[in-house]
Tab-separated table of C-alpha atoms in Angstrom:
chain	number	residue	atom	x	y	z
A	1	MET	CA	-50.615	-104.889	-67.868
A	2	ILE	CA	-48.356	-107.670	-68.165
A	3	LEU	CA	-44.997	-105.491	-66.947
A	4	PHE	CA	-47.076	-105.188	-64.008
A	5	GLN	CA	-48.331	-108.502	-63.332
A	6	ILE	CA	-44.623	-109.857	-63.886
A	7	PHE	CA	-43.114	-107.431	-61.075
A	8	PHE	CA	-46.284	-108.071	-59.213
A	9	SER	CA	-45.531	-111.699	-59.195
A	10	LEU	CA	-41.453	-111.013	-58.184
A	11	PHE	CA	-42.836	-108.918	-55.233
A	12	ILE	CA	-45.244	-111.547	-53.753
A	13	VAL	CA	-42.768	-114.464	-54.002
A	14	PHE	CA	-40.216	-112.225	-52.344
A	15	VAL	CA	-42.900	-111.480	-49.808
A	16	LEU	CA	-44.149	-115.188	-49.178
A	17	ILE	CA	-40.474	-116.307	-49.129
A	18	LYS	CA	-40.113	-113.093	-46.051
A	19	THR	CA	-43.469	-114.655	-44.432
A	20	ILE	CA	-42.043	-117.708	-44.540
A	21	SER	CA	-38.311	-117.062	-43.140
A	22	ARG	CA	-40.344	-114.687	-40.185
A	23	PHE	CA	-42.631	-117.880	-39.039
A	24	ARG	CA	-39.683	-120.354	-38.764
A	25	SER	CA	-37.518	-117.320	-37.006
A	26	LYS	CA	-40.007	-117.728	-34.561
A	27	GLU	CA	-41.557	-113.782	-35.252
A	28	ILE	CA	-44.661	-114.389	-36.316
A	29	ASN	CA	-47.318	-116.837	-35.364
A	30	VAL	CA	-48.882	-119.387	-37.026
A	31	GLY	CA	-52.281	-117.268	-36.984
A	32	TRP	CA	-50.200	-114.354	-38.200
A	33	LEU	CA	-49.148	-116.431	-41.413
A	34	SER	CA	-51.933	-117.908	-42.465
A	35	PHE	CA	-53.661	-115.087	-42.565
A	36	TRP	CA	-50.876	-113.449	-44.720
A	37	LEU	CA	-49.948	-116.477	-47.156
A	38	ILE	CA	-53.658	-116.232	-48.034
A	39	PHE	CA	-54.320	-112.559	-48.440
A	40	TRP	CA	-50.897	-112.343	-50.648
A	41	LEU	CA	-52.412	-115.553	-52.654
A	42	VAL	CA	-55.967	-113.469	-52.657
A	43	ALA	CA	-53.518	-110.462	-54.074
A	44	GLU	CA	-51.624	-112.942	-56.610
A	45	ILE	CA	-54.821	-114.122	-57.851
A	46	VAL	CA	-56.793	-111.349	-58.645
A	47	VAL	CA	-53.455	-109.305	-60.359
A	48	ILE	CA	-52.785	-112.931	-62.750
A	49	PHE	CA	-57.251	-112.876	-63.375
A	50	PRO	CA	-58.280	-109.266	-63.511
A	51	ASN	CA	-61.178	-110.752	-65.012
A	52	LEU	CA	-62.239	-112.692	-61.181
A	53	SER	CA	-62.329	-109.113	-59.868
A	54	VAL	CA	-64.530	-107.319	-62.720
A	55	GLU	CA	-66.937	-110.482	-62.048
A	56	PHE	CA	-67.076	-110.425	-58.484
A	57	ALA	CA	-67.609	-106.842	-58.505
A	58	HIS	CA	-70.973	-106.848	-60.852
A	59	LEU	CA	-71.989	-109.710	-58.099
A	60	VAL	CA	-72.043	-107.395	-55.438
A	61	GLY	CA	-73.258	-104.332	-57.622
A	62	ILE	CA	-70.183	-102.705	-57.897
A	63	GLY	CA	-69.490	-101.108	-61.549
A	64	ARG	CA	-65.722	-101.897	-61.282
A	65	GLY	CA	-63.091	-104.469	-60.288
A	66	THR	CA	-60.871	-102.342	-59.068
A	67	ASP	CA	-63.376	-100.498	-57.491
A	68	LEU	CA	-64.114	-102.931	-55.490
A	69	VAL	CA	-60.294	-103.536	-54.871
A	70	ILE	CA	-60.192	-100.107	-53.489
A	71	TYR	CA	-63.098	-100.353	-50.928
A	72	LEU	CA	-62.229	-103.571	-49.796
A	73	SER	CA	-58.259	-102.779	-49.033
A	74	LEU	CA	-59.872	-99.122	-47.612
A	75	THR	CA	-62.221	-100.837	-45.473
A	76	LEU	CA	-59.602	-103.799	-44.109
A	77	LEU	CA	-57.140	-100.893	-43.096
A	78	PHE	CA	-59.330	-98.506	-41.421
A	79	PHE	CA	-60.251	-101.651	-39.367
A	80	PHE	CA	-56.886	-102.062	-38.766
A	81	PHE	CA	-55.805	-98.497	-37.892
A	82	PHE	CA	-58.196	-98.474	-35.784
A	83	HIS	CA	-57.644	-101.690	-33.507
A	84	LEU	CA	-53.884	-100.714	-34.014
A	85	LEU	CA	-54.698	-97.807	-32.057
A	86	THR	CA	-56.583	-99.083	-29.425
A	87	LYS	CA	-53.661	-101.046	-28.341
A	88	VAL	CA	-51.403	-98.452	-28.750
A	89	GLU	CA	-53.383	-96.109	-25.818
A	90	GLN	CA	-53.615	-100.126	-23.619
A	91	GLN	CA	-49.875	-100.368	-24.222
A	92	LYS	CA	-49.501	-96.680	-22.738
A	93	LYS	CA	-51.509	-96.938	-20.303
A	94	GLU	CA	-49.906	-100.656	-19.057
A	95	ILE	CA	-46.063	-98.581	-19.720
A	96	THR	CA	-47.637	-95.932	-17.124
A	97	LYS	CA	-48.971	-98.485	-14.727
A	98	LEU	CA	-45.198	-99.942	-14.475
A	99	THR	CA	-43.201	-96.772	-14.191
A	100	ARG	CA	-45.458	-95.996	-11.224
A	101	LYS	CA	-44.722	-99.208	-9.665
A	102	ILE	CA	-40.921	-99.000	-10.299
A	103	SER	CA	-41.047	-95.253	-8.453
A	104	LEU	CA	-43.046	-95.908	-5.603
A	105	MET	CA	-40.672	-98.841	-5.131
A	106	GLU	CA	-37.167	-97.284	-5.959
A	107	ALA	CA	-38.923	-94.106	-3.064
A	108	LYS	CA	-39.294	-97.726	-0.789
A	109	ILE	CA	-35.812	-99.151	-1.365
A	110	GLU	CA	-34.823	-95.264	-0.529
A	111	ASN	CA	-36.334	-94.564	2.685
A	112	CYS	CA	-35.699	-98.049	3.934
A	113	LYS	CA	-31.832	-97.494	3.520
A	114	ILE	CA	-32.203	-93.474	4.824
A	115	LYS	CA	-33.834	-95.440	7.933
A	116	ASN	CA	-31.127	-97.723	8.480
B	1	MET	CA	-65.177	-83.876	3.556
B	2	ASN	CA	-65.046	-86.296	6.246
B	3	ASN	CA	-67.219	-85.163	9.201
B	4	ASP	CA	-64.981	-87.160	11.619
B	5	LEU	CA	-61.723	-85.079	10.657
B	6	LEU	CA	-63.690	-81.787	10.953
B	7	SER	CA	-64.282	-82.622	14.397
B	8	LEU	CA	-60.511	-84.527	15.381
B	9	ARG	CA	-59.451	-80.982	14.197
B	10	ARG	CA	-61.748	-79.062	16.584
B	11	TRP	CA	-59.986	-81.964	19.511
B	12	GLY	CA	-57.130	-80.174	18.208
B	13	PHE	CA	-55.709	-83.160	15.517
B	14	SER	CA	-54.059	-81.777	12.699
B	15	PHE	CA	-54.110	-82.826	9.357
B	16	MET	CA	-51.746	-84.021	6.804
B	17	ILE	CA	-51.195	-81.693	4.087
B	18	TYR	CA	-49.168	-83.658	1.136
B	19	ILE	CA	-48.223	-80.949	-1.318
B	20	VAL	CA	-48.174	-83.058	-4.881
B	21	VAL	CA	-45.437	-81.650	-7.444
B	22	PRO	CA	-45.413	-82.840	-10.719
B	23	ALA	CA	-42.036	-81.680	-12.876
B	24	TYR	CA	-41.492	-82.103	-15.830
B	25	ASN	CA	-37.761	-80.411	-16.936
B	26	GLU	CA	-37.560	-77.844	-14.465
B	27	GLN	CA	-34.142	-77.638	-13.531
B	28	LYS	CA	-33.742	-74.168	-12.937
B	29	LYS	CA	-37.442	-73.475	-10.720
B	30	ILE	CA	-37.839	-77.062	-9.291
B	31	GLY	CA	-35.196	-75.698	-6.354
B	32	ARG	CA	-36.490	-72.366	-6.078
B	33	VAL	CA	-40.650	-73.775	-5.770
B	34	ILE	CA	-39.438	-76.524	-3.179
B	35	ARG	CA	-37.416	-74.265	-0.916
B	36	ASP	CA	-40.311	-71.844	-1.114
B	37	LEU	CA	-42.925	-74.438	0.244
B	38	PHE	CA	-40.516	-75.861	2.706
B	39	GLN	CA	-40.656	-72.186	4.145
B	40	HIS	CA	-43.798	-71.472	4.230
B	41	GLY	CA	-43.854	-74.308	6.441
B	42	TYR	CA	-44.889	-77.498	4.223
B	43	LYS	CA	-42.506	-79.970	5.066
B	44	ASN	CA	-45.101	-82.995	3.228
B	45	VAL	CA	-44.180	-82.453	-0.002
B	46	VAL	CA	-43.508	-85.072	-2.990
B	47	VAL	CA	-41.590	-84.487	-6.156
B	48	ILE	CA	-42.472	-86.379	-9.322
B	49	ASP	CA	-39.624	-86.640	-12.296
B	50	ASP	CA	-41.958	-87.147	-14.624
B	51	GLY	CA	-38.242	-88.925	-16.834
B	52	SER	CA	-37.008	-85.596	-16.739
B	53	SER	CA	-33.999	-85.082	-19.392
B	54	ASP	CA	-32.271	-82.229	-17.511
B	55	ASP	CA	-31.428	-82.438	-14.087
B	56	THR	CA	-34.630	-81.670	-12.290
B	57	TYR	CA	-34.110	-84.732	-10.040
B	58	VAL	CA	-30.217	-83.572	-8.819
B	59	GLU	CA	-31.647	-80.109	-7.977
B	60	ALA	CA	-34.404	-81.341	-6.408
B	61	LYS	CA	-32.346	-83.812	-4.447
B	62	LYS	CA	-30.251	-80.823	-3.733
B	63	THR	CA	-33.051	-79.656	-1.548
B	64	GLY	CA	-33.940	-82.669	0.621
B	65	VAL	CA	-37.555	-83.167	-0.822
B	66	GLN	CA	-38.668	-86.399	-1.293
B	67	ILE	CA	-38.422	-87.147	-5.209
B	68	LEU	CA	-40.494	-90.126	-7.010
B	69	ARG	CA	-38.717	-90.485	-10.886
B	70	HIS	CA	-40.753	-91.625	-13.577
B	71	GLU	CA	-38.831	-93.761	-15.769
B	72	VAL	CA	-39.732	-92.643	-18.568
B	73	ASN	CA	-42.007	-89.817	-19.846
B	74	ARG	CA	-45.641	-90.175	-18.891
B	75	GLY	CA	-47.300	-87.053	-19.063
B	76	GLN	CA	-48.936	-84.345	-16.373
B	77	GLY	CA	-52.281	-86.456	-15.410
B	78	ALA	CA	-49.951	-89.690	-14.680
B	79	SER	CA	-47.834	-87.699	-12.374
B	80	LEU	CA	-50.154	-86.535	-10.868
B	81	GLN	CA	-51.058	-89.915	-10.239
B	82	THR	CA	-48.220	-91.439	-8.713
B	83	GLY	CA	-47.994	-88.669	-6.134
B	84	ASN	CA	-52.093	-89.012	-5.371
B	85	GLU	CA	-51.072	-92.599	-5.008
B	86	PHE	CA	-47.881	-91.716	-2.682
B	87	ALA	CA	-49.566	-89.322	-0.307
B	88	LEU	CA	-52.627	-91.554	0.436
B	89	LYS	CA	-50.058	-94.215	1.638
B	90	GLN	CA	-48.428	-91.621	3.581
B	91	GLY	CA	-51.459	-91.284	5.419
B	92	ALA	CA	-52.524	-87.592	3.469
B	93	ASP	CA	-55.474	-85.829	4.626
B	94	ILE	CA	-55.571	-83.415	2.174
B	95	ILE	CA	-53.554	-83.061	-1.376
B	96	VAL	CA	-52.571	-80.230	-2.786
B	97	HIS	CA	-51.479	-80.549	-6.987
B	98	PHE	CA	-49.156	-77.578	-7.485
B	99	ASP	CA	-46.850	-76.757	-10.269
B	100	ALA	CA	-42.936	-76.730	-10.350
B	101	ASP	CA	-42.674	-73.960	-13.144
B	102	GLY	CA	-42.974	-70.927	-10.099
B	103	GLN	CA	-46.093	-69.413	-11.350
B	104	MET	CA	-47.704	-70.824	-8.275
B	105	SER	CA	-47.932	-68.946	-5.311
B	106	VAL	CA	-47.798	-71.041	-2.485
B	107	GLU	CA	-50.097	-67.965	-0.487
B	108	ASP	CA	-52.641	-69.568	-2.080
B	109	ILE	CA	-52.520	-72.760	-0.511
B	110	GLY	CA	-53.307	-72.314	3.257
B	111	HIS	CA	-56.559	-70.016	2.394
B	112	ALA	CA	-57.757	-72.619	-0.314
B	113	VAL	CA	-57.573	-75.114	2.582
B	114	GLU	CA	-58.846	-73.195	5.692
B	115	LYS	CA	-61.578	-72.107	2.823
B	116	MET	CA	-62.288	-76.090	2.166
B	117	GLN	CA	-62.414	-77.133	5.839
B	118	ARG	CA	-65.041	-74.483	6.533
B	119	GLU	CA	-67.152	-75.070	4.337
B	120	ASN	CA	-66.591	-79.144	4.057
B	121	ILE	CA	-65.710	-79.336	0.371
B	122	ASP	CA	-64.364	-82.243	-1.486
B	123	ILE	CA	-62.012	-80.739	-4.047
B	124	ILE	CA	-60.970	-77.263	-4.320
B	125	LEU	CA	-60.426	-76.049	-8.353
B	126	GLY	CA	-57.711	-72.765	-8.453
B	127	SER	CA	-59.407	-69.646	-11.024
B	128	ARG	CA	-57.213	-67.889	-12.845
B	129	PHE	CA	-60.226	-65.724	-13.539
B	130	LEU	CA	-62.090	-65.077	-9.918
B	131	GLY	CA	-59.646	-61.851	-9.969
B	132	LYS	CA	-56.709	-62.584	-8.453
B	133	THR	CA	-54.259	-63.436	-11.987
B	134	THR	CA	-53.300	-60.441	-14.303
B	135	GLY	CA	-50.626	-60.484	-17.324
B	136	ILE	CA	-52.947	-63.047	-19.110
B	137	PRO	CA	-51.270	-63.697	-22.310
B	138	TRP	CA	-54.197	-61.403	-24.820
B	139	THR	CA	-54.242	-64.758	-26.911
B	140	LYS	CA	-54.579	-67.093	-23.778
B	141	LYS	CA	-57.224	-64.716	-22.455
B	142	ASN	CA	-59.686	-64.095	-25.232
B	143	ILE	CA	-59.438	-66.768	-27.384
B	144	ILE	CA	-57.267	-70.451	-26.104
B	145	LEU	CA	-58.965	-70.211	-22.821
B	146	PRO	CA	-62.339	-69.248	-23.339
B	147	LEU	CA	-62.295	-72.479	-26.132
B	148	ALA	CA	-60.981	-74.692	-23.760
B	149	ARG	CA	-63.668	-73.471	-21.274
B	150	LEU	CA	-66.188	-74.617	-23.993
B	151	PHE	CA	-64.830	-77.974	-24.472
B	152	ASN	CA	-64.513	-78.616	-20.786
B	153	ASN	CA	-68.078	-77.762	-20.083
B	154	PHE	CA	-68.533	-80.205	-23.024
B	155	PHE	CA	-66.621	-82.682	-21.745
B	156	SER	CA	-67.586	-83.126	-17.924
B	157	GLY	CA	-71.005	-80.775	-17.711
B	158	LEU	CA	-69.030	-78.647	-15.222
B	159	LYS	CA	-69.027	-74.746	-15.066
B	160	LEU	CA	-65.871	-73.147	-14.958
B	161	THR	CA	-64.508	-70.235	-15.295
B	162	ASP	CA	-61.079	-71.859	-15.493
B	163	ALA	CA	-61.021	-75.031	-17.257
B	164	HIS	CA	-56.993	-75.575	-17.419
B	165	ASN	CA	-55.520	-74.922	-14.059
B	166	GLY	CA	-53.361	-76.887	-12.083
B	167	PHE	CA	-54.088	-75.807	-8.884
B	168	ARG	CA	-56.179	-78.298	-7.094
B	169	ILE	CA	-56.881	-79.222	-3.556
B	170	LEU	CA	-58.299	-82.251	-2.430
B	171	SER	CA	-59.463	-84.350	0.201
B	172	ARG	CA	-58.156	-87.989	1.191
B	173	HIS	CA	-62.287	-89.140	-0.006
B	174	ALA	CA	-61.733	-86.906	-3.021
B	175	ALA	CA	-58.043	-88.198	-3.968
B	176	GLU	CA	-58.937	-91.919	-3.184
B	177	LYS	CA	-62.171	-91.778	-5.300
B	178	ILE	CA	-60.589	-90.141	-8.113
B	179	MET	CA	-58.112	-92.229	-10.760
B	180	ILE	CA	-56.411	-90.170	-13.628
B	181	THR	CA	-56.082	-92.137	-16.593
B	182	GLN	CA	-55.546	-89.624	-19.142
B	183	GLU	CA	-51.741	-89.178	-19.002
B	184	GLY	CA	-50.881	-85.941	-20.417
B	185	MET	CA	-52.806	-82.412	-20.033
B	186	ALA	CA	-56.279	-83.864	-20.511
B	187	HIS	CA	-56.175	-84.797	-17.112
B	188	ASN	CA	-57.998	-81.644	-16.435
B	189	SER	CA	-61.346	-82.109	-18.272
B	190	GLU	CA	-61.204	-85.842	-16.786
B	191	ILE	CA	-60.928	-84.490	-13.473
B	192	THR	CA	-63.780	-82.275	-13.571
B	193	ALA	CA	-65.964	-84.962	-15.470
B	194	GLN	CA	-64.894	-87.370	-12.322
B	195	ILE	CA	-66.061	-84.671	-9.948
B	196	LYS	CA	-69.397	-84.547	-11.721
B	197	LYS	CA	-69.623	-88.476	-12.143
B	198	LEU	CA	-68.470	-88.994	-8.353
B	199	ASN	CA	-71.323	-85.966	-7.102
B	200	LEU	CA	-68.296	-84.446	-5.181
B	201	LYS	CA	-68.527	-81.015	-3.630
B	202	TYR	CA	-66.037	-78.617	-5.958
B	203	ALA	CA	-65.685	-74.885	-5.583
B	204	GLU	CA	-63.353	-72.715	-7.717
B	205	TYR	CA	-60.550	-71.086	-6.259
B	206	PRO	CA	-58.967	-67.522	-6.779
B	207	VAL	CA	-55.212	-67.811	-7.594
B	208	LYS	CA	-52.116	-66.324	-8.742
B	209	ILE	CA	-50.345	-67.050	-11.502
B	210	VAL	CA	-47.667	-65.685	-12.861
B	211	TYR	CA	-46.875	-65.908	-16.843
B	212	ASN	CA	-43.058	-65.531	-17.570
B	213	GLU	CA	-43.886	-68.545	-20.066
B	214	TYR	CA	-46.751	-69.309	-22.479
B	215	GLY	CA	-47.957	-72.696	-21.384
B	216	GLN	CA	-49.807	-74.712	-23.392
B	217	GLY	CA	-50.841	-73.037	-26.655
B	218	VAL	CA	-52.607	-73.771	-29.803
B	219	GLY	CA	-51.114	-76.974	-30.539
B	220	GLY	CA	-51.436	-78.509	-27.006
B	221	GLY	CA	-54.803	-77.493	-27.417
B	222	ILE	CA	-55.948	-79.852	-30.183
B	223	LYS	CA	-53.597	-82.781	-28.724
B	224	ILE	CA	-55.623	-82.169	-25.257
B	225	ILE	CA	-59.089	-82.374	-27.948
B	226	ARG	CA	-57.805	-85.803	-29.223
B	227	ASP	CA	-56.787	-87.184	-26.827
B	228	LEU	CA	-60.508	-87.054	-24.736
B	229	LEU	CA	-61.937	-88.173	-27.919
B	230	ILE	CA	-59.632	-91.060	-28.530
B	231	ASN	CA	-60.704	-92.537	-24.499
B	232	LYS	CA	-64.792	-91.363	-25.308
B	233	LEU	CA	-64.444	-93.478	-28.569
B	234	ILE	CA	-62.336	-96.211	-26.938
B	235	LYS	CA	-64.304	-96.535	-24.051
């Protein structure tokens, strides 16, 4: 357990540095920065103080802390995946709209050229 | 179909028939298909090159046909919608969807249009199962197409003998009302669903399809079902 806590903590430090640098180079906004900071800090706390997850799990009626972590993680993951899917479909439709407009415009230009 | 147009015809005004040919990587067949259409007297033809990676555009251009080009591949559904919008802008009264792979018969167009005008139909859907097509691959005929029919009837509520046929003739009214948002092959089921929703008058017409290639297999069918389901969930 201790070895994992060390490796994980190093990983968290690395991730936090990356996240902050991404924010500085304007790749992500304040909203996402806050989200990921909180997310990774909570993860770090759960790993450093594993008993916390056990207590929390008992609070909501689940046997093991690990189980609770897994349930929550899976739920979050599925939600985000579905959200992403929706966004991708939306983007596909938007790209098609643009592609169509370009093709119609190009045809107009060509036909104008032919007329003149 | 608009009754005014019918009476116009009786007075000698002619209809503008526009043939929409969606094409993706058909450099070998597109030239012949277009020339065939021209030879049968159809002057208003538009090819939609759906981001082909081969010389479809070049080969089509040689025939002098009007071409629209999608910068990136969007799918047959998207190509047909582009073609519809273009043809409507040009003033088309009747729009024909015709495949670029040389499997369809140009002769079917004239007879189907006649039936359309005679019976005042909004949209004609081609069918391989009304007698004219032979040589359908066994797995297609007995497994894939019956399954396709089942799914199509489930998604659209229309009972068709051929659920997945690219041969289509639309009146201007139908083309204006129908909006194809399914970009890939699922557009077939989407169109039939819209026919039902918009209460358009439709009819199937026997068409001759020549089988040189297999076309959509099980993988293609699964993709279609996936697209339709995703669309239902997102809406």
